[in-house]
């Protein structure tokens, strides 16, 4: 749900300076690790083969790469307001995935510690954005 908007946001972030910001890549990478592990475990528990799971992740990698290229090429000619709105949608998709899937699952297994870990994660993302 959030992969395509994230990739488009990466493409848009390249428009200004020609390079992806370290904060953007770090935030997306860090958020995708538990998401990938969780969904892979869910597919395995549902009886999906390793080949199927690997195929899904390969397809996602290809689609998000295409989305990043499109974010860079298509959005380069659009207004800053459209680009900002697109990045806001990407952020909303990430928050939706967190609130709908990751946080309930994490709370079920980790209880009260999850709130503190989430705060530390957002603090790290904030610090990365200020360092970049």
Short mmCIF file of N, CA, C and O in Angstrom, two decimals:
data_model
loop_
_atom_site.label_atom_id
_atom_site.label_comp_id
_atom_site.label_asym_id
_atom_site.label_seq_id
_atom_site.Cartn_x
_atom_site.Cartn_y
_atom_site.Cartn_z
N UNK A 1 0.82 -1.19 0.00
CA UNK A 1 0.00 0.00 0.00
C UNK A 1 0.87 1.26 0.00
O UNK A 1 0.51 2.25 -0.59
N UNK A 2 1.99 1.21 0.66
CA UNK A 2 2.80 2.43 0.77
C UNK A 2 4.03 2.43 -0.13
O UNK A 2 4.68 3.46 -0.25
N UNK A 3 4.33 1.33 -0.77
CA UNK A 3 5.55 1.23 -1.58
C UNK A 3 5.59 2.17 -2.76
O UNK A 3 6.60 2.84 -3.00
N UNK A 4 4.51 2.23 -3.51
CA UNK A 4 4.47 3.09 -4.70
C UNK A 4 4.56 4.57 -4.30
O UNK A 4 5.39 5.30 -4.85
N UNK A 5 3.73 5.04 -3.34
CA UNK A 5 3.89 6.45 -2.94
C UNK A 5 5.29 6.76 -2.39
O UNK A 5 5.83 7.84 -2.65
N UNK A 6 5.88 5.82 -1.62
CA UNK A 6 7.24 6.04 -1.12
C UNK A 6 8.22 6.21 -2.27
O UNK A 6 9.08 7.09 -2.24
N UNK A 7 8.11 5.35 -3.27
CA UNK A 7 9.03 5.40 -4.41
C UNK A 7 8.86 6.69 -5.20
O UNK A 7 9.85 7.29 -5.64
N UNK A 8 7.63 7.11 -5.38
CA UNK A 8 7.38 8.39 -6.07
C UNK A 8 8.00 9.53 -5.27
O UNK A 8 8.61 10.44 -5.84
N UNK A 9 7.88 9.48 -3.93
CA UNK A 9 8.48 10.51 -3.08
C UNK A 9 10.00 10.53 -3.24
O UNK A 9 10.62 11.60 -3.25
N UNK A 10 10.61 9.36 -3.37
CA UNK A 10 12.06 9.30 -3.62
C UNK A 10 12.38 9.98 -4.95
O UNK A 10 13.33 10.77 -5.04
N UNK A 11 11.61 9.68 -5.99
CA UNK A 11 11.82 10.32 -7.29
C UNK A 11 11.66 11.83 -7.21
O UNK A 11 12.48 12.58 -7.77
N UNK A 12 10.65 12.29 -6.50
CA UNK A 12 10.42 13.73 -6.35
C UNK A 12 11.59 14.36 -5.59
O UNK A 12 12.03 15.47 -5.93
N UNK A 13 12.10 13.67 -4.57
CA UNK A 13 13.20 14.26 -3.79
C UNK A 13 14.46 14.43 -4.63
O UNK A 13 15.32 15.25 -4.31
N UNK A 14 14.57 13.70 -5.73
CA UNK A 14 15.72 13.83 -6.62
C UNK A 14 15.61 15.03 -7.55
O UNK A 14 16.61 15.46 -8.12
N UNK A 15 14.42 15.57 -7.72
CA UNK A 15 14.21 16.66 -8.68
C UNK A 15 15.06 17.88 -8.33
O UNK A 15 15.72 18.45 -9.18
N UNK A 16 15.05 18.28 -7.07
CA UNK A 16 15.76 19.49 -6.67
C UNK A 16 17.27 19.36 -6.76
O UNK A 16 17.93 20.18 -7.37
N UNK A 17 17.82 18.32 -6.14
CA UNK A 17 19.27 18.24 -6.05
C UNK A 17 19.89 17.12 -6.86
O UNK A 17 21.11 17.00 -6.87
N UNK A 18 19.10 16.30 -7.51
CA UNK A 18 19.65 15.21 -8.30
C UNK A 18 20.08 14.00 -7.48
O UNK A 18 20.60 13.05 -8.02
N UNK A 19 19.86 14.04 -6.17
CA UNK A 19 20.20 12.90 -5.32
C UNK A 19 19.11 12.71 -4.28
O UNK A 19 18.42 13.66 -3.90
N UNK A 20 18.96 11.49 -3.85
CA UNK A 20 17.96 11.19 -2.83
C UNK A 20 18.54 11.58 -1.48
O UNK A 20 19.70 11.31 -1.18
N UNK A 21 17.71 12.22 -0.65
CA UNK A 21 18.20 12.60 0.67
C UNK A 21 18.44 11.36 1.52
O UNK A 21 17.71 10.38 1.46
N UNK A 22 19.47 11.42 2.33
CA UNK A 22 19.82 10.32 3.22
C UNK A 22 18.68 10.05 4.19
O UNK A 22 18.36 8.89 4.48
N UNK A 23 18.05 11.10 4.68
CA UNK A 23 16.95 10.93 5.63
C UNK A 23 15.79 10.17 5.00
O UNK A 23 15.20 9.29 5.63
N UNK A 24 15.47 10.48 3.74
CA UNK A 24 14.37 9.79 3.06
C UNK A 24 14.68 8.32 2.89
O UNK A 24 13.85 7.46 3.22
N UNK A 25 15.86 8.01 2.42
CA UNK A 25 16.24 6.61 2.20
C UNK A 25 16.28 5.86 3.52
O UNK A 25 15.77 4.74 3.63
N UNK A 26 16.86 6.46 4.55
CA UNK A 26 16.96 5.80 5.86
C UNK A 26 15.58 5.53 6.44
O UNK A 26 15.31 4.43 6.93
N UNK A 27 14.70 6.53 6.37
CA UNK A 27 13.36 6.36 6.92
C UNK A 27 12.59 5.26 6.20
O UNK A 27 11.94 4.42 6.83
N UNK A 28 12.67 5.25 4.88
CA UNK A 28 11.97 4.23 4.11
C UNK A 28 12.57 2.85 4.36
O UNK A 28 11.85 1.87 4.57
N UNK A 29 13.90 2.77 4.38
CA UNK A 29 14.56 1.49 4.63
C UNK A 29 14.20 0.94 6.00
O UNK A 29 13.80 -0.21 6.14
N UNK A 30 14.30 1.79 7.03
CA UNK A 30 14.01 1.35 8.39
C UNK A 30 12.55 0.92 8.53
O UNK A 30 12.25 -0.08 9.17
N UNK A 31 11.64 1.67 7.92
CA UNK A 31 10.22 1.32 8.04
C UNK A 31 9.88 0.06 7.26
O UNK A 31 8.95 -0.67 7.63
N UNK A 32 10.61 -0.22 6.20
CA UNK A 32 10.28 -1.39 5.38
C UNK A 32 10.82 -2.70 5.93
O UNK A 32 10.32 -3.77 5.57
N UNK A 33 11.81 -2.66 6.81
CA UNK A 33 12.35 -3.91 7.37
C UNK A 33 11.27 -4.65 8.17
O UNK A 33 10.96 -5.80 7.86
N UNK A 34 10.67 -4.04 9.20
CA UNK A 34 9.64 -4.80 9.94
C UNK A 34 8.41 -5.10 9.09
O UNK A 34 7.78 -6.15 9.25
N UNK A 35 8.08 -4.19 8.18
CA UNK A 35 6.94 -4.42 7.30
C UNK A 35 7.18 -5.66 6.43
O UNK A 35 6.31 -6.52 6.29
N UNK A 36 8.37 -5.75 5.86
CA UNK A 36 8.70 -6.90 5.02
C UNK A 36 8.76 -8.20 5.80
O UNK A 36 8.27 -9.24 5.35
N UNK A 37 9.38 -8.14 6.98
CA UNK A 37 9.45 -9.34 7.81
C UNK A 37 8.06 -9.81 8.23
O UNK A 37 7.76 -11.01 8.18
N UNK A 38 7.23 -8.88 8.61
CA UNK A 38 5.88 -9.23 9.05
C UNK A 38 5.05 -9.83 7.93
O UNK A 38 4.40 -10.87 8.11
N UNK A 39 5.07 -9.21 6.77
CA UNK A 39 4.25 -9.73 5.67
C UNK A 39 4.82 -11.03 5.13
O UNK A 39 4.06 -11.93 4.75
N UNK A 40 6.13 -11.18 5.14
CA UNK A 40 6.72 -12.45 4.70
C UNK A 40 6.34 -13.58 5.65
O UNK A 40 6.00 -14.68 5.21
N UNK A 41 6.41 -13.30 6.95
CA UNK A 41 6.01 -14.31 7.93
C UNK A 41 4.53 -14.65 7.78
O UNK A 41 4.15 -15.83 7.87
N UNK A 42 3.71 -13.63 7.54
CA UNK A 42 2.28 -13.88 7.33
C UNK A 42 2.02 -14.76 6.11
O UNK A 42 1.17 -15.67 6.15
N UNK A 43 2.73 -14.49 5.02
CA UNK A 43 2.56 -15.32 3.81
C UNK A 43 3.04 -16.74 4.07
O UNK A 43 2.41 -17.70 3.64
N UNK A 44 4.15 -16.88 4.79
CA UNK A 44 4.67 -18.22 5.10
C UNK A 44 3.69 -18.97 5.99
O UNK A 44 3.42 -20.15 5.76
N UNK A 45 3.13 -18.31 6.99
CA UNK A 45 2.14 -18.93 7.87
C UNK A 45 0.86 -19.31 7.12
O UNK A 45 0.16 -20.23 7.53
N UNK A 46 0.57 -18.58 6.05
CA UNK A 46 -0.61 -18.88 5.24
C UNK A 46 -0.34 -20.01 4.25
O UNK A 46 -1.22 -20.37 3.46
N UNK A 47 0.88 -20.55 4.27
CA UNK A 47 1.20 -21.68 3.42
C UNK A 47 1.78 -21.33 2.07
O UNK A 47 1.91 -22.20 1.20
N UNK A 48 2.16 -20.09 1.87
CA UNK A 48 2.78 -19.69 0.60
C UNK A 48 4.20 -20.23 0.52
O UNK A 48 4.90 -20.30 1.52
N UNK A 49 4.61 -20.57 -0.68
CA UNK A 49 5.96 -21.11 -0.88
C UNK A 49 7.00 -19.99 -0.82
O UNK A 49 6.68 -18.81 -1.01
N UNK A 50 8.25 -20.39 -0.59
CA UNK A 50 9.34 -19.41 -0.58
C UNK A 50 9.47 -18.76 -1.96
O UNK A 50 9.76 -17.57 -2.05
N UNK A 51 9.24 -19.52 -3.01
CA UNK A 51 9.31 -18.99 -4.37
C UNK A 51 8.24 -17.91 -4.57
O UNK A 51 8.51 -16.86 -5.16
N UNK A 52 7.03 -18.15 -4.08
CA UNK A 52 5.96 -17.17 -4.19
C UNK A 52 6.33 -15.88 -3.45
O UNK A 52 6.19 -14.79 -3.98
N UNK A 53 6.81 -16.03 -2.20
CA UNK A 53 7.17 -14.87 -1.38
C UNK A 53 8.29 -14.08 -2.05
O UNK A 53 8.22 -12.85 -2.16
N UNK A 54 9.30 -14.78 -2.53
CA UNK A 54 10.41 -14.11 -3.23
C UNK A 54 9.90 -13.43 -4.49
O UNK A 54 10.33 -12.31 -4.81
N UNK A 55 8.99 -14.06 -5.20
CA UNK A 55 8.42 -13.47 -6.42
C UNK A 55 7.65 -12.20 -6.14
O UNK A 55 7.76 -11.22 -6.88
N UNK A 56 6.88 -12.21 -5.07
CA UNK A 56 6.13 -11.00 -4.68
C UNK A 56 7.09 -9.86 -4.38
O UNK A 56 6.90 -8.74 -4.85
N UNK A 57 8.13 -10.14 -3.60
CA UNK A 57 9.07 -9.08 -3.25
C UNK A 57 9.87 -8.61 -4.45
O UNK A 57 10.21 -7.42 -4.55
N UNK A 58 10.16 -9.50 -5.38
CA UNK A 58 10.84 -9.10 -6.62
C UNK A 58 9.94 -8.17 -7.44
O UNK A 58 10.39 -7.13 -7.94
N UNK A 59 8.67 -8.53 -7.56
CA UNK A 59 7.71 -7.70 -8.30
C UNK A 59 7.57 -6.32 -7.65
O UNK A 59 7.54 -5.30 -8.34
N UNK A 60 7.52 -6.31 -6.33
CA UNK A 60 7.41 -5.03 -5.61
C UNK A 60 8.66 -4.18 -5.85
O UNK A 60 8.55 -2.97 -6.08
N UNK A 61 9.83 -4.80 -5.83
CA UNK A 61 11.07 -4.05 -6.08
C UNK A 61 11.07 -3.45 -7.49
O UNK A 61 11.46 -2.29 -7.67
N UNK A 62 10.60 -4.20 -8.46
CA UNK A 62 10.55 -3.70 -9.84
C UNK A 62 9.55 -2.57 -9.96
O UNK A 62 9.85 -1.50 -10.53
N UNK A 63 8.35 -2.76 -9.39
CA UNK A 63 7.31 -1.72 -9.47
C UNK A 63 7.72 -0.44 -8.76
O UNK A 63 7.48 0.67 -9.25
N UNK A 64 8.35 -0.58 -7.60
CA UNK A 64 8.76 0.63 -6.89
C UNK A 64 9.92 1.34 -7.59
O UNK A 64 10.00 2.57 -7.56
N UNK A 65 10.78 0.59 -8.25
CA UNK A 65 11.85 1.22 -9.04
C UNK A 65 11.26 2.02 -10.19
O UNK A 65 11.68 3.16 -10.45
N UNK A 66 10.27 1.46 -10.86
CA UNK A 66 9.59 2.17 -11.95
C UNK A 66 8.89 3.42 -11.40
O UNK A 66 8.96 4.50 -12.00
N UNK A 67 8.25 3.28 -10.24
CA UNK A 67 7.55 4.43 -9.63
C UNK A 67 8.53 5.54 -9.27
O UNK A 67 8.22 6.72 -9.43
N UNK A 68 9.73 5.18 -8.80
CA UNK A 68 10.73 6.21 -8.48
C UNK A 68 11.17 6.96 -9.73
O UNK A 68 11.29 8.19 -9.72
N UNK A 69 11.38 6.23 -10.81
CA UNK A 69 11.75 6.87 -12.08
C UNK A 69 10.62 7.78 -12.56
O UNK A 69 10.86 8.91 -12.99
N UNK A 70 9.39 7.30 -12.46
CA UNK A 70 8.25 8.14 -12.86
C UNK A 70 8.12 9.35 -11.96
O UNK A 70 7.78 10.44 -12.42
N UNK A 71 8.38 9.18 -10.65
CA UNK A 71 8.34 10.32 -9.74
C UNK A 71 9.32 11.39 -10.15
O UNK A 71 9.03 12.58 -10.10
N UNK A 72 10.48 10.96 -10.61
CA UNK A 72 11.51 11.92 -11.03
C UNK A 72 11.16 12.56 -12.37
O UNK A 72 11.28 13.78 -12.53
N UNK A 73 10.72 11.76 -13.33
CA UNK A 73 10.49 12.30 -14.68
C UNK A 73 9.15 13.03 -14.81
O UNK A 73 9.11 14.14 -15.32
N UNK A 74 8.10 12.43 -14.34
CA UNK A 74 6.76 13.02 -14.50
C UNK A 74 6.58 14.23 -13.59
O UNK A 74 6.06 15.27 -14.02
N UNK A 75 7.02 14.12 -12.35
CA UNK A 75 6.76 15.19 -11.39
C UNK A 75 7.72 16.37 -11.54
O UNK A 75 7.50 17.41 -10.94
N UNK A 76 8.77 16.23 -12.34
CA UNK A 76 9.70 17.34 -12.56
C UNK A 76 9.02 18.53 -13.20
O UNK A 76 9.39 19.68 -12.97
N UNK A 77 7.99 18.28 -14.00
CA UNK A 77 7.29 19.35 -14.71
C UNK A 77 6.05 19.85 -13.97
O UNK A 77 5.36 20.74 -14.46
N UNK A 78 5.77 19.28 -12.82
CA UNK A 78 4.58 19.68 -12.07
C UNK A 78 4.94 20.74 -11.04
O UNK A 78 6.11 20.91 -10.68
N UNK A 79 3.93 21.40 -10.54
CA UNK A 79 4.16 22.50 -9.59
C UNK A 79 4.65 21.97 -8.24
O UNK A 79 4.39 20.81 -7.88
N UNK A 80 5.33 22.82 -7.49
CA UNK A 80 5.75 22.43 -6.15
C UNK A 80 4.58 22.02 -5.25
O UNK A 80 4.73 21.15 -4.40
N UNK A 81 3.42 22.63 -5.46
CA UNK A 81 2.24 22.28 -4.66
C UNK A 81 1.81 20.84 -4.94
O UNK A 81 1.45 20.10 -4.01
N UNK A 82 1.84 20.42 -6.19
CA UNK A 82 1.49 19.05 -6.54
C UNK A 82 2.51 18.08 -5.94
O UNK A 82 2.15 17.03 -5.39
N UNK A 83 3.78 18.43 -6.04
CA UNK A 83 4.83 17.58 -5.46
C UNK A 83 4.67 17.46 -3.95
O UNK A 83 4.80 16.37 -3.39
N UNK A 84 4.39 18.58 -3.29
CA UNK A 84 4.20 18.55 -1.84
C UNK A 84 2.98 17.70 -1.47
O UNK A 84 3.03 16.93 -0.51
N UNK A 85 1.91 17.83 -2.22
CA UNK A 85 0.71 17.03 -1.95
C UNK A 85 0.99 15.54 -2.15
O UNK A 85 0.53 14.69 -1.38
N UNK A 86 1.78 15.22 -3.16
CA UNK A 86 2.13 13.82 -3.43
C UNK A 86 2.98 13.25 -2.29
O UNK A 86 2.75 12.12 -1.85
N UNK A 87 3.91 14.03 -1.80
CA UNK A 87 4.73 13.57 -0.68
C UNK A 87 3.87 13.42 0.58
O UNK A 87 4.06 12.49 1.36
N UNK A 88 2.90 14.31 0.75
CA UNK A 88 1.98 14.18 1.90
C UNK A 88 1.16 12.90 1.79
O UNK A 88 0.92 12.22 2.80
N UNK A 89 0.73 12.54 0.58
CA UNK A 89 -0.01 11.29 0.38
C UNK A 89 0.90 10.09 0.72
O UNK A 89 0.47 9.13 1.36
N UNK A 90 2.16 10.16 0.32
CA UNK A 90 3.11 9.09 0.63
C UNK A 90 3.27 8.95 2.15
O UNK A 90 3.26 7.83 2.68
N UNK A 91 3.40 10.08 2.83
CA UNK A 91 3.51 10.03 4.29
C UNK A 91 2.24 9.46 4.91
O UNK A 91 2.30 8.66 5.85
N UNK A 92 1.09 9.84 4.37
CA UNK A 92 -0.18 9.29 4.86
C UNK A 92 -0.28 7.80 4.65
O UNK A 92 -0.79 7.06 5.50
N UNK A 93 0.22 7.32 3.51
CA UNK A 93 0.20 5.88 3.24
C UNK A 93 1.07 5.13 4.24
O UNK A 93 0.69 4.05 4.72
N UNK A 94 2.21 5.71 4.58
CA UNK A 94 3.08 5.08 5.57
C UNK A 94 2.40 5.04 6.93
O UNK A 94 2.39 4.01 7.61
N UNK A 95 1.81 6.16 7.33
CA UNK A 95 1.12 6.20 8.62
C UNK A 95 -0.08 5.25 8.65
O UNK A 95 -0.34 4.60 9.67
N UNK A 96 -0.79 5.14 7.54
CA UNK A 96 -1.91 4.21 7.46
C UNK A 96 -1.45 2.78 7.64
O UNK A 96 -2.05 2.00 8.40
N UNK A 97 -0.37 2.41 6.96
CA UNK A 97 0.17 1.06 7.09
C UNK A 97 0.60 0.81 8.53
O UNK A 97 0.32 -0.26 9.10
N UNK A 98 1.23 1.79 9.16
CA UNK A 98 1.65 1.62 10.55
C UNK A 98 0.46 1.43 11.48
O UNK A 98 0.43 0.51 12.30
N UNK A 99 -0.54 2.32 11.34
CA UNK A 99 -1.69 2.28 12.24
C UNK A 99 -2.57 1.06 12.00
O UNK A 99 -3.14 0.50 12.95
N UNK A 100 -2.68 0.63 10.77
CA UNK A 100 -3.59 -0.46 10.42
C UNK A 100 -2.98 -1.84 10.63
O UNK A 100 -3.66 -2.77 11.02
N UNK A 101 -1.69 -1.97 10.37
CA UNK A 101 -1.07 -3.29 10.36
C UNK A 101 0.02 -3.45 11.40
O UNK A 101 -0.03 -4.35 12.24
N UNK A 102 1.03 -2.60 11.34
CA UNK A 102 2.22 -2.81 12.13
C UNK A 102 2.02 -2.58 13.63
O UNK A 102 2.44 -3.39 14.45
N UNK A 103 1.39 -1.49 14.01
CA UNK A 103 1.23 -1.18 15.43
C UNK A 103 0.34 -2.20 16.14
O UNK A 103 0.73 -2.69 17.21
N UNK A 104 -0.82 -2.57 15.59
CA UNK A 104 -1.62 -3.59 16.30
C UNK A 104 -0.88 -4.92 16.47
O UNK A 104 -0.92 -5.53 17.53
N UNK A 105 -0.18 -5.34 15.41
CA UNK A 105 0.57 -6.60 15.50
C UNK A 105 1.71 -6.49 16.51
O UNK A 105 1.94 -7.40 17.31
N UNK A 106 2.40 -5.36 16.49
CA UNK A 106 3.51 -5.16 17.42
C UNK A 106 3.00 -5.09 18.86
O UNK A 106 3.60 -5.66 19.77
N UNK A 107 1.89 -4.39 19.08
CA UNK A 107 1.33 -4.27 20.43
C UNK A 107 0.89 -5.63 20.96
O UNK A 107 1.07 -5.93 22.15
N UNK A 108 0.35 -6.45 20.08
CA UNK A 108 -0.09 -7.78 20.47
C UNK A 108 1.07 -8.60 21.03
O UNK A 108 0.91 -9.37 21.97
N UNK A 109 2.25 -8.40 20.47
CA UNK A 109 3.41 -9.19 20.88
C UNK A 109 4.32 -8.47 21.87
O UNK A 109 5.02 -9.11 22.64
N UNK A 110 4.36 -7.14 21.84
CA UNK A 110 5.30 -6.41 22.68
C UNK A 110 4.68 -5.51 23.72
O UNK A 110 5.37 -4.95 24.56
N UNK A 111 3.39 -5.32 23.67
CA UNK A 111 2.61 -4.52 24.62
C UNK A 111 3.16 -3.11 24.80
O UNK A 111 3.43 -2.43 23.83
N UNK A 112 3.37 -2.68 26.03
CA UNK A 112 3.68 -1.28 26.31
C UNK A 112 5.02 -0.81 25.77
O UNK A 112 5.21 0.38 25.56
N UNK A 113 5.95 -1.68 25.55
CA UNK A 113 7.25 -1.30 25.02
C UNK A 113 7.14 -0.71 23.61
O UNK A 113 7.95 0.13 23.22
N UNK A 114 6.12 -1.09 22.87
CA UNK A 114 5.95 -0.64 21.48
C UNK A 114 5.80 0.86 21.39
O UNK A 114 6.34 1.49 20.48
N UNK A 115 5.10 1.47 22.32
CA UNK A 115 4.94 2.93 22.30
C UNK A 115 6.27 3.64 22.39
O UNK A 115 6.54 4.58 21.62
N UNK A 116 7.13 3.19 23.28
CA UNK A 116 8.45 3.81 23.44
C UNK A 116 9.31 3.58 22.20
O UNK A 116 9.99 4.50 21.73
N UNK A 117 9.28 2.39 21.65
CA UNK A 117 10.06 2.09 20.45
C UNK A 117 9.58 2.96 19.28
O UNK A 117 10.40 3.47 18.50
N UNK A 118 8.28 3.17 19.18
CA UNK A 118 7.73 4.02 18.12
C UNK A 118 8.21 5.46 18.27
O UNK A 118 8.61 6.09 17.29
N UNK A 119 8.19 5.97 19.48
CA UNK A 119 8.66 7.33 19.72
C UNK A 119 10.14 7.46 19.35
O UNK A 119 10.55 8.43 18.70
N UNK A 120 10.94 6.48 19.74
CA UNK A 120 12.37 6.50 19.41
C UNK A 120 12.55 6.46 17.89
O UNK A 120 13.40 7.17 17.34
N UNK A 121 11.73 5.68 17.19
CA UNK A 121 11.81 5.62 15.74
C UNK A 121 11.51 6.97 15.10
O UNK A 121 12.23 7.42 14.20
N UNK A 122 10.45 7.63 15.55
CA UNK A 122 10.13 8.95 15.01
C UNK A 122 11.21 9.97 15.36
O UNK A 122 11.55 10.83 14.54
N UNK A 123 11.78 9.87 16.55
CA UNK A 123 12.86 10.77 16.94
C UNK A 123 14.09 10.56 16.05
O UNK A 123 14.71 11.53 15.61
N UNK A 124 14.41 9.31 15.75
CA UNK A 124 15.54 9.03 14.85
C UNK A 124 15.29 9.61 13.47
O UNK A 124 16.18 10.21 12.86
N UNK A 125 14.07 9.44 12.96
CA UNK A 125 13.74 9.99 11.64
C UNK A 125 13.86 11.52 11.65
O UNK A 125 14.38 12.11 10.71
N UNK A 126 13.41 12.14 12.72
CA UNK A 126 13.52 13.60 12.85
C UNK A 126 14.97 14.03 12.85
O UNK A 126 15.36 14.97 12.15
N UNK A 127 15.80 13.33 13.64
CA UNK A 127 17.22 13.70 13.72
C UNK A 127 17.90 13.50 12.36
O UNK A 127 18.72 14.33 11.95
N UNK A 128 17.57 12.43 11.67
CA UNK A 128 18.14 12.22 10.33
C UNK A 128 17.76 13.35 9.38
O UNK A 128 18.57 13.80 8.58
N UNK A 129 16.51 13.80 9.47
CA UNK A 129 16.06 14.88 8.57
C UNK A 129 16.78 16.18 8.86
O UNK A 129 17.00 16.99 7.97
N UNK A 130 17.17 16.40 10.10
CA UNK A 130 17.88 17.64 10.47
C UNK A 130 19.37 17.56 10.14
O UNK A 130 20.01 18.57 9.94
N UNK A 131 19.91 16.33 10.07
CA UNK A 131 21.31 16.17 9.74
C UNK A 131 21.55 16.28 8.24
O UNK A 131 22.62 16.66 7.80
N UNK A 132 20.55 15.94 7.45
CA UNK A 132 20.71 15.92 5.99
C UNK A 132 20.68 17.29 5.39
O UNK A 132 20.27 18.25 5.85
#
